mmCIF file of C-alpha atoms and ligand atoms in Angstrom:
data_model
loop_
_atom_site.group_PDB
_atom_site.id
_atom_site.type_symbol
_atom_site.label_atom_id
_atom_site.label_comp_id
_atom_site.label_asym_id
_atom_site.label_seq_id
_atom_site.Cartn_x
_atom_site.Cartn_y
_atom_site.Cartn_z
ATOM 1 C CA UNK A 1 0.000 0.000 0.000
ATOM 2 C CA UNK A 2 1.382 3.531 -0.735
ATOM 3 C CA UNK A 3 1.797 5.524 2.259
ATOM 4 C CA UNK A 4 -0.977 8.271 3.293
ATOM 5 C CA UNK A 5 -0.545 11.918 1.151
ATOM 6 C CA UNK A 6 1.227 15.051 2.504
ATOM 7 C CA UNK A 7 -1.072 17.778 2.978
ATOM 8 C CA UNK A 8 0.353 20.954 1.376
ATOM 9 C CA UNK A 9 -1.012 24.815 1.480
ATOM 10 C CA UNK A 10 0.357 26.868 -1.095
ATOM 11 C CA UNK A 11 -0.078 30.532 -0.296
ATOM 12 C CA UNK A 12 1.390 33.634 -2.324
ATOM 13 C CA UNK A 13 0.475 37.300 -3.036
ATOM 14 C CA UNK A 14 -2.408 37.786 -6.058
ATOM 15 C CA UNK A 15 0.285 38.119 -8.541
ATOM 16 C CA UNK A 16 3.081 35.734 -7.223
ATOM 17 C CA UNK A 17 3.022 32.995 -9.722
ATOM 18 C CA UNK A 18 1.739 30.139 -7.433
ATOM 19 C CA UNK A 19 -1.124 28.945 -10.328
ATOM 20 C CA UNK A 20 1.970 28.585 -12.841
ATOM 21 C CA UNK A 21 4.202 27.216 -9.896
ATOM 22 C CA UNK A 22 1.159 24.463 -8.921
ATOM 23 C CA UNK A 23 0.231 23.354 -12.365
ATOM 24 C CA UNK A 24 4.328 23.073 -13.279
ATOM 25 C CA UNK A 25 4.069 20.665 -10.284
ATOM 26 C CA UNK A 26 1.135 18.630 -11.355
ATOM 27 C CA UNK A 27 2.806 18.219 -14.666
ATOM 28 C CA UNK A 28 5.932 16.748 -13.527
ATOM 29 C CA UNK A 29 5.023 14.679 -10.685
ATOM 30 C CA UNK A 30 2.024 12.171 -10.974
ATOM 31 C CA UNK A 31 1.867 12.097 -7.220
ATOM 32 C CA UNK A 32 0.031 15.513 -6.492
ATOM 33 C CA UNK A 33 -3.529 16.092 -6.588
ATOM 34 C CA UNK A 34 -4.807 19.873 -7.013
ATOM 35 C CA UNK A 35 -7.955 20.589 -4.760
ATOM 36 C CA UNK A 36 -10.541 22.602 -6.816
ATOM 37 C CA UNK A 37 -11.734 25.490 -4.333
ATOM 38 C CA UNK A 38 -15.551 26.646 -4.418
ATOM 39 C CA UNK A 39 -15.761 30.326 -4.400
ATOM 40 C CA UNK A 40 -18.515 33.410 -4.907
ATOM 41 C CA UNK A 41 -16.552 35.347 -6.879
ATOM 42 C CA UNK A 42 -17.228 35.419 -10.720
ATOM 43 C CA UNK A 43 -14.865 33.640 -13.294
ATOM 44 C CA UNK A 44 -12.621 35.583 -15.268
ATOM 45 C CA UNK A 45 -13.025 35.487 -18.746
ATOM 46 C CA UNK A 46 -11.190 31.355 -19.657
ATOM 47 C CA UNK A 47 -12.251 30.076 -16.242
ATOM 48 C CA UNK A 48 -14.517 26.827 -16.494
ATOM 49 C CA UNK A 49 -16.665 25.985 -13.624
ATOM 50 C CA UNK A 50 -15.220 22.501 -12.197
ATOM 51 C CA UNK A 51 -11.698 23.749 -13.145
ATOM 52 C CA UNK A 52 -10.601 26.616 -11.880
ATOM 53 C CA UNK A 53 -13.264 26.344 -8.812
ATOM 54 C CA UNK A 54 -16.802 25.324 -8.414
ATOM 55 C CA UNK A 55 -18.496 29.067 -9.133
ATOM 56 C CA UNK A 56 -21.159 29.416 -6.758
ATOM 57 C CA UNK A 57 -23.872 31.687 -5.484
ATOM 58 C CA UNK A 58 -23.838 33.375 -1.975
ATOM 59 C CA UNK A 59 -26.736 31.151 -1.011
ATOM 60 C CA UNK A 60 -25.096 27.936 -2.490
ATOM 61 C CA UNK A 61 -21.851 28.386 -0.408
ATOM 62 C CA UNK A 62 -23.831 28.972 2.520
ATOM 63 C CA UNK A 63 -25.616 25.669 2.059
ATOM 64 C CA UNK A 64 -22.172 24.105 1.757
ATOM 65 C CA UNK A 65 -20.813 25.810 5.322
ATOM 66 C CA UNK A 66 -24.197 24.470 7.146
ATOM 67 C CA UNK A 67 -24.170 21.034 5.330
ATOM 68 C CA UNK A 68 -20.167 20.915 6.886
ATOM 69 C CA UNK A 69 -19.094 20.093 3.109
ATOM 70 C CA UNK A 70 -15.834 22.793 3.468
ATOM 71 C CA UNK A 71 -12.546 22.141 5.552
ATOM 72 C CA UNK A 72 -12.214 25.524 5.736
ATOM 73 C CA UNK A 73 -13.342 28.682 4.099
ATOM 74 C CA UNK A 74 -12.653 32.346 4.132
ATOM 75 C CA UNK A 75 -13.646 35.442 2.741
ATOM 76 C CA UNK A 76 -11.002 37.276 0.336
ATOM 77 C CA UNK A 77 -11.491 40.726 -1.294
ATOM 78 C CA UNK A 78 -15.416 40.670 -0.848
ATOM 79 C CA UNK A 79 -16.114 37.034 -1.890
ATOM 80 C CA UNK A 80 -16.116 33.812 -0.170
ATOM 81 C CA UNK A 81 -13.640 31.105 -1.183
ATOM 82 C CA UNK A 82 -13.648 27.171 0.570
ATOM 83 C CA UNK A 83 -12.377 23.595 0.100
ATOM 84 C CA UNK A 84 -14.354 20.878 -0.569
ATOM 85 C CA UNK A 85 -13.691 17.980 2.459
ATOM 86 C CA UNK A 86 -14.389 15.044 0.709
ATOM 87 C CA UNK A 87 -11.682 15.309 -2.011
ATOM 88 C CA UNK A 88 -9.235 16.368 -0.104
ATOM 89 C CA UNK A 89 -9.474 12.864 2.286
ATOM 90 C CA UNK A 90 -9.505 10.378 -0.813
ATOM 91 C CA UNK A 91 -7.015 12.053 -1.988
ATOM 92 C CA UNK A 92 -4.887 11.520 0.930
ATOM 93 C CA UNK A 93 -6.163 8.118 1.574
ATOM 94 C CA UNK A 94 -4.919 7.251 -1.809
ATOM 95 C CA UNK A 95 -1.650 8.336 -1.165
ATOM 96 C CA UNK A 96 -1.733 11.763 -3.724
ATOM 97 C CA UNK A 97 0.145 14.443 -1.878
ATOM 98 C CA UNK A 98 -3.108 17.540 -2.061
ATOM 99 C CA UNK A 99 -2.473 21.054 -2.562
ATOM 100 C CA UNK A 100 -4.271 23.527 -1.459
ATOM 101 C CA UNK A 101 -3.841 27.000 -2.818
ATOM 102 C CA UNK A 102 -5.572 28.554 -0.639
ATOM 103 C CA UNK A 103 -5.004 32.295 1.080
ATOM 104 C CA UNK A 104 -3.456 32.771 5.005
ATOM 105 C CA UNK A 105 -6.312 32.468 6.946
ATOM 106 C CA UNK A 106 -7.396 29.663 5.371
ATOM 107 C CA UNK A 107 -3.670 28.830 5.378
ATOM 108 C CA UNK A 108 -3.900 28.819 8.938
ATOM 109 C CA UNK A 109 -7.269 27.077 10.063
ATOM 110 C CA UNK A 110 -5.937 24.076 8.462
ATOM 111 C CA UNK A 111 -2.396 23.867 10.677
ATOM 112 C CA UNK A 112 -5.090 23.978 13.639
ATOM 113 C CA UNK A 113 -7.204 20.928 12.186
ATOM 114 C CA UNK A 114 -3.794 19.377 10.596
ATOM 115 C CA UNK A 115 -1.027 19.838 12.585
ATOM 116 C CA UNK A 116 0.898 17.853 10.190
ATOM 117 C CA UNK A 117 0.459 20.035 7.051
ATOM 118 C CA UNK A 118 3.035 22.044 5.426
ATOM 119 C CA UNK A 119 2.161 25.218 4.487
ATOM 120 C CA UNK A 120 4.730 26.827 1.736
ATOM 121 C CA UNK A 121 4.514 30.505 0.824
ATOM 122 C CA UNK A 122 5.612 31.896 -2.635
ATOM 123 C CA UNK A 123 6.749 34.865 -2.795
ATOM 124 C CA UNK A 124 7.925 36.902 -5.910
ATOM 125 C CA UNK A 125 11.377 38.249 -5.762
ATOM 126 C CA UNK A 126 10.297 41.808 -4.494
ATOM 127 C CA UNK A 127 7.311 43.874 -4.691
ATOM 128 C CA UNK A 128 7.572 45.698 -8.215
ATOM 129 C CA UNK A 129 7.974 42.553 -9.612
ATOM 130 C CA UNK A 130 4.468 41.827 -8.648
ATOM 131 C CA UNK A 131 2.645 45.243 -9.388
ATOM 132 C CA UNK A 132 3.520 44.455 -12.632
ATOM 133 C CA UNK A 133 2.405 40.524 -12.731
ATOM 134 C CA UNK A 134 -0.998 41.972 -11.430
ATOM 135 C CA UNK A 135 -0.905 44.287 -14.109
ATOM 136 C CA UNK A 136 0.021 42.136 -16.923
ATOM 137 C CA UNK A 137 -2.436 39.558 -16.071
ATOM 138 C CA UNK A 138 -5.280 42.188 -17.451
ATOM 139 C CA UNK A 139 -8.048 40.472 -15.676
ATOM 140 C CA UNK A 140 -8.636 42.858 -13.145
ATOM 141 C CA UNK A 141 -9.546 46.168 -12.891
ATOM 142 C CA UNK A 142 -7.496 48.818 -11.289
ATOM 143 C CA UNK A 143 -9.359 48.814 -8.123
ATOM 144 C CA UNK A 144 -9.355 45.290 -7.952
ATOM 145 C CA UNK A 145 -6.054 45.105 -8.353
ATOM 146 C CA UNK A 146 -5.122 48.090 -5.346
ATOM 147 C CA UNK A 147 -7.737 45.978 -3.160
ATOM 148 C CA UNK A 148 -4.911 42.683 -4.099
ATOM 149 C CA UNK A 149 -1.515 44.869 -3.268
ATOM 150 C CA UNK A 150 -3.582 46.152 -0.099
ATOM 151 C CA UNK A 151 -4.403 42.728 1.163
ATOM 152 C CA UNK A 152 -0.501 41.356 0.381
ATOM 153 C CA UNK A 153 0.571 44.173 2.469
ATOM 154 C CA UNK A 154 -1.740 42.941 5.256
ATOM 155 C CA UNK A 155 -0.506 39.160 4.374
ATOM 156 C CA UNK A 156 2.810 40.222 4.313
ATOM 157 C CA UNK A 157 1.858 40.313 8.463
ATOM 158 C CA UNK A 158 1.290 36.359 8.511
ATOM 159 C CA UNK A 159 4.106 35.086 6.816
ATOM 160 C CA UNK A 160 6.469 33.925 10.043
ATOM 161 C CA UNK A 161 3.819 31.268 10.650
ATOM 162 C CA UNK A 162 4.104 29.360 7.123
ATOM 163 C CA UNK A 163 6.666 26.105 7.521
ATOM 164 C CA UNK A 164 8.635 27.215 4.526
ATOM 165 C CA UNK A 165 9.068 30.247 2.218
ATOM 166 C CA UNK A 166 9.987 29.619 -1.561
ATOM 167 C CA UNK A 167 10.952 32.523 -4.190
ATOM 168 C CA UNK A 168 9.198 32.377 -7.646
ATOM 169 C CA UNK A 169 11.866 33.420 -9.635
ATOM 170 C CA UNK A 170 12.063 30.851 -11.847
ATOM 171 C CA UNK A 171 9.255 28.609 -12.097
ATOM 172 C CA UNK A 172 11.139 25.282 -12.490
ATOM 173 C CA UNK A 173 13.283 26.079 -9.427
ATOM 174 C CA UNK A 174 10.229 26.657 -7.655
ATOM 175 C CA UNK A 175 8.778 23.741 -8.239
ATOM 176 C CA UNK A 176 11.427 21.504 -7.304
ATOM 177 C CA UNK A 177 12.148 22.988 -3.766
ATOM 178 C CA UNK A 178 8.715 22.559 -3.211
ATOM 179 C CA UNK A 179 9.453 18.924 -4.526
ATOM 180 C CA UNK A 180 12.214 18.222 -2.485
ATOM 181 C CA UNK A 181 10.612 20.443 0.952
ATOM 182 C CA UNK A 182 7.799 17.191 0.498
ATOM 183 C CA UNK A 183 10.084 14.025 0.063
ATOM 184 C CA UNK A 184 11.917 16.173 3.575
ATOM 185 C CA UNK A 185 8.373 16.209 5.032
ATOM 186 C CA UNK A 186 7.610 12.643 4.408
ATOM 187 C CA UNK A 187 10.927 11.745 5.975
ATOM 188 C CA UNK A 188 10.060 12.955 9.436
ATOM 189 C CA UNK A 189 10.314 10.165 12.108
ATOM 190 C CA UNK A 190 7.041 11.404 13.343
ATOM 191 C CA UNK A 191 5.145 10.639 9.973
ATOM 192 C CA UNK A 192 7.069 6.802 10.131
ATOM 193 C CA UNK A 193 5.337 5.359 12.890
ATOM 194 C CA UNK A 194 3.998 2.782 11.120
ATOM 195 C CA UNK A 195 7.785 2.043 9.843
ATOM 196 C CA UNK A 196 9.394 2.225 13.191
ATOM 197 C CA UNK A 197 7.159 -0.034 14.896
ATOM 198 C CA UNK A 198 7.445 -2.574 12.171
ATOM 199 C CA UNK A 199 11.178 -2.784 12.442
ATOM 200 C CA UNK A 200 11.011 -2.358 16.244
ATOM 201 C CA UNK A 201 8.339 -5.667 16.485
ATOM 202 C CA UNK A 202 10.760 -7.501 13.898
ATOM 203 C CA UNK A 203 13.753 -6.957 16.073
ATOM 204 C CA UNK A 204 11.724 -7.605 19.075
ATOM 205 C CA UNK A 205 10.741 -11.103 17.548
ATOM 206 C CA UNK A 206 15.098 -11.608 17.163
ATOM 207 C CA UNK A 207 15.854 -11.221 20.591
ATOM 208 C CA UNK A 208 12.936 -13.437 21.725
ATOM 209 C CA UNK A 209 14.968 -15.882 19.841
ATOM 210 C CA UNK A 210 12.152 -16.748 17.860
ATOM 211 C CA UNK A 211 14.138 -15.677 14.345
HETATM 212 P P1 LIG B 301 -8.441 34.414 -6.936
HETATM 213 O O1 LIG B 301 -9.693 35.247 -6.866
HETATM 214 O O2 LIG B 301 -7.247 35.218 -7.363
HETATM 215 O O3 LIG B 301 -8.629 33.161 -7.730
HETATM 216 O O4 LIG B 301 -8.133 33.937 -5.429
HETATM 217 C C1 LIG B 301 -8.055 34.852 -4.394
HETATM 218 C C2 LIG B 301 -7.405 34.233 -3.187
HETATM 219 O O5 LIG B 301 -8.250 33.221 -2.621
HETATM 220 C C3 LIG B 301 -6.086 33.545 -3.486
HETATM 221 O O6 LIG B 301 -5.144 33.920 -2.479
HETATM 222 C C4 LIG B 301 -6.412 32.098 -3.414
HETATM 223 O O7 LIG B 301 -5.287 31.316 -3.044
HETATM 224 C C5 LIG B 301 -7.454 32.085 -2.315
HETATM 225 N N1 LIG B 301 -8.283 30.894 -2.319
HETATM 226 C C6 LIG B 301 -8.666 30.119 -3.373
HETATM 227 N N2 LIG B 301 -9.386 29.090 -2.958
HETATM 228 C C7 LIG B 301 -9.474 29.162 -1.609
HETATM 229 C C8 LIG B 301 -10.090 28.333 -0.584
HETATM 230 O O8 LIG B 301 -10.693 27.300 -0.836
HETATM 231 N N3 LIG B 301 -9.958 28.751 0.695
HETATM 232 C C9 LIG B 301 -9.285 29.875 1.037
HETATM 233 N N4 LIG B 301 -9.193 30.179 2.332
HETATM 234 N N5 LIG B 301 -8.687 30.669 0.106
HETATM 235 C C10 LIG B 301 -8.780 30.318 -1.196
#
């Protein structure tokens, strides 16, 4: 049996690069699964509904929060965003390591319900550098996009309590510390119990005599 998946939040600044950074990582590793958020806020013009997130009313996403269907959820720049539970665990069950790119708070209520996630924060290699991502996206408008660098200023607050910080400078890079911060993870004596007691009962058995 393959051993149980890593939970990993990916958090970054509107603008930072962590959708190119995430999908880079789905591509080259089979062993990731992407959780699909639901959100209120409208798609941007390319977004497909089931893709990018499950687009939903105010009064759907309610139903969602009362039916407990959401791990977590949050409210970003006037719209609700949340992940789905039930992916998320079959995912893990199966072994897939799940990302959630989800923003700080959110970040944050999962460390208190999993203590054993790793949360990873991208961050671009300086501020300008991400004005002008923001800008050159073109899918938001300019208040929309001073409502983003306001927010990543009051982000920029949160960022000591992420496990591990990783610079999007280039996106292959990127993607492989975040690669190699996982196999680390998975390495922990803490996340071997299962291993350690197996070899512990073996060796147990040897000086029983009874190997
Ligand atoms: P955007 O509108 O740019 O797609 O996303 C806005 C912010 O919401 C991003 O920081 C994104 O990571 C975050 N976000 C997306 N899905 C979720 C979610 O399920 N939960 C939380 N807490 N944040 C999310």
């Amino acid at each position: 049996m393959k051993d149980k998946g890593l939970l990993l939040v990916v958090s970054g600044f509107s603008g930072a690069g962590k959708g190119t950074v995430v999908k880079r990582l789905l591509e080259l590793h089979n062993d990731y699964a992407l959780s699909i958020s639901a959100t209120t806020r409208k798609p941007r013009p390319g977004e497909e509904d089931g893709r990018e997130y499950f687009f939903k009313t105010k009064e759907e996403f309610q139903r969602m929060i009362d039916n407990s269907e959401l791990l977590e959820y949050a409210s970003y720049v006037d719209n609700y965003y949340g992940t789905p539970k039930a992916y998320v665990e079959k995912q893990l069950e199966e072994g897939n390591n799940v990302i959630l790119e989800i923003e700080i708070q959110g970040a944050l209520n999962i460390k208190s319900i999993f203590p054993e996630a790793v949360l990873i924060f991208i961050m671009p290699p300086n501020a300008s550098e991400l004005e002008k991502r923001l800008r050159g996206r073109g899918t938001e408008d300019e208040s929309t996009i001073l409502a983003r660098l306001s927010r990543a200023n009051e982000e920029a607050e949160g960022i000591e309590r992420y496990d591990y910080i990783v610079i999007n400078d280039k996106v292959d890079d990127c993607v492989e510390t975040i690669n190699n911060i996982v196999l680390s993870e998975k390495k922990k004596a803490l996340k071997n119990i299962e291993l350690i007691n197996s070899i512990r009962d073996e060796l147990k058995a040897y000086s029983k005599g009874e190997k």
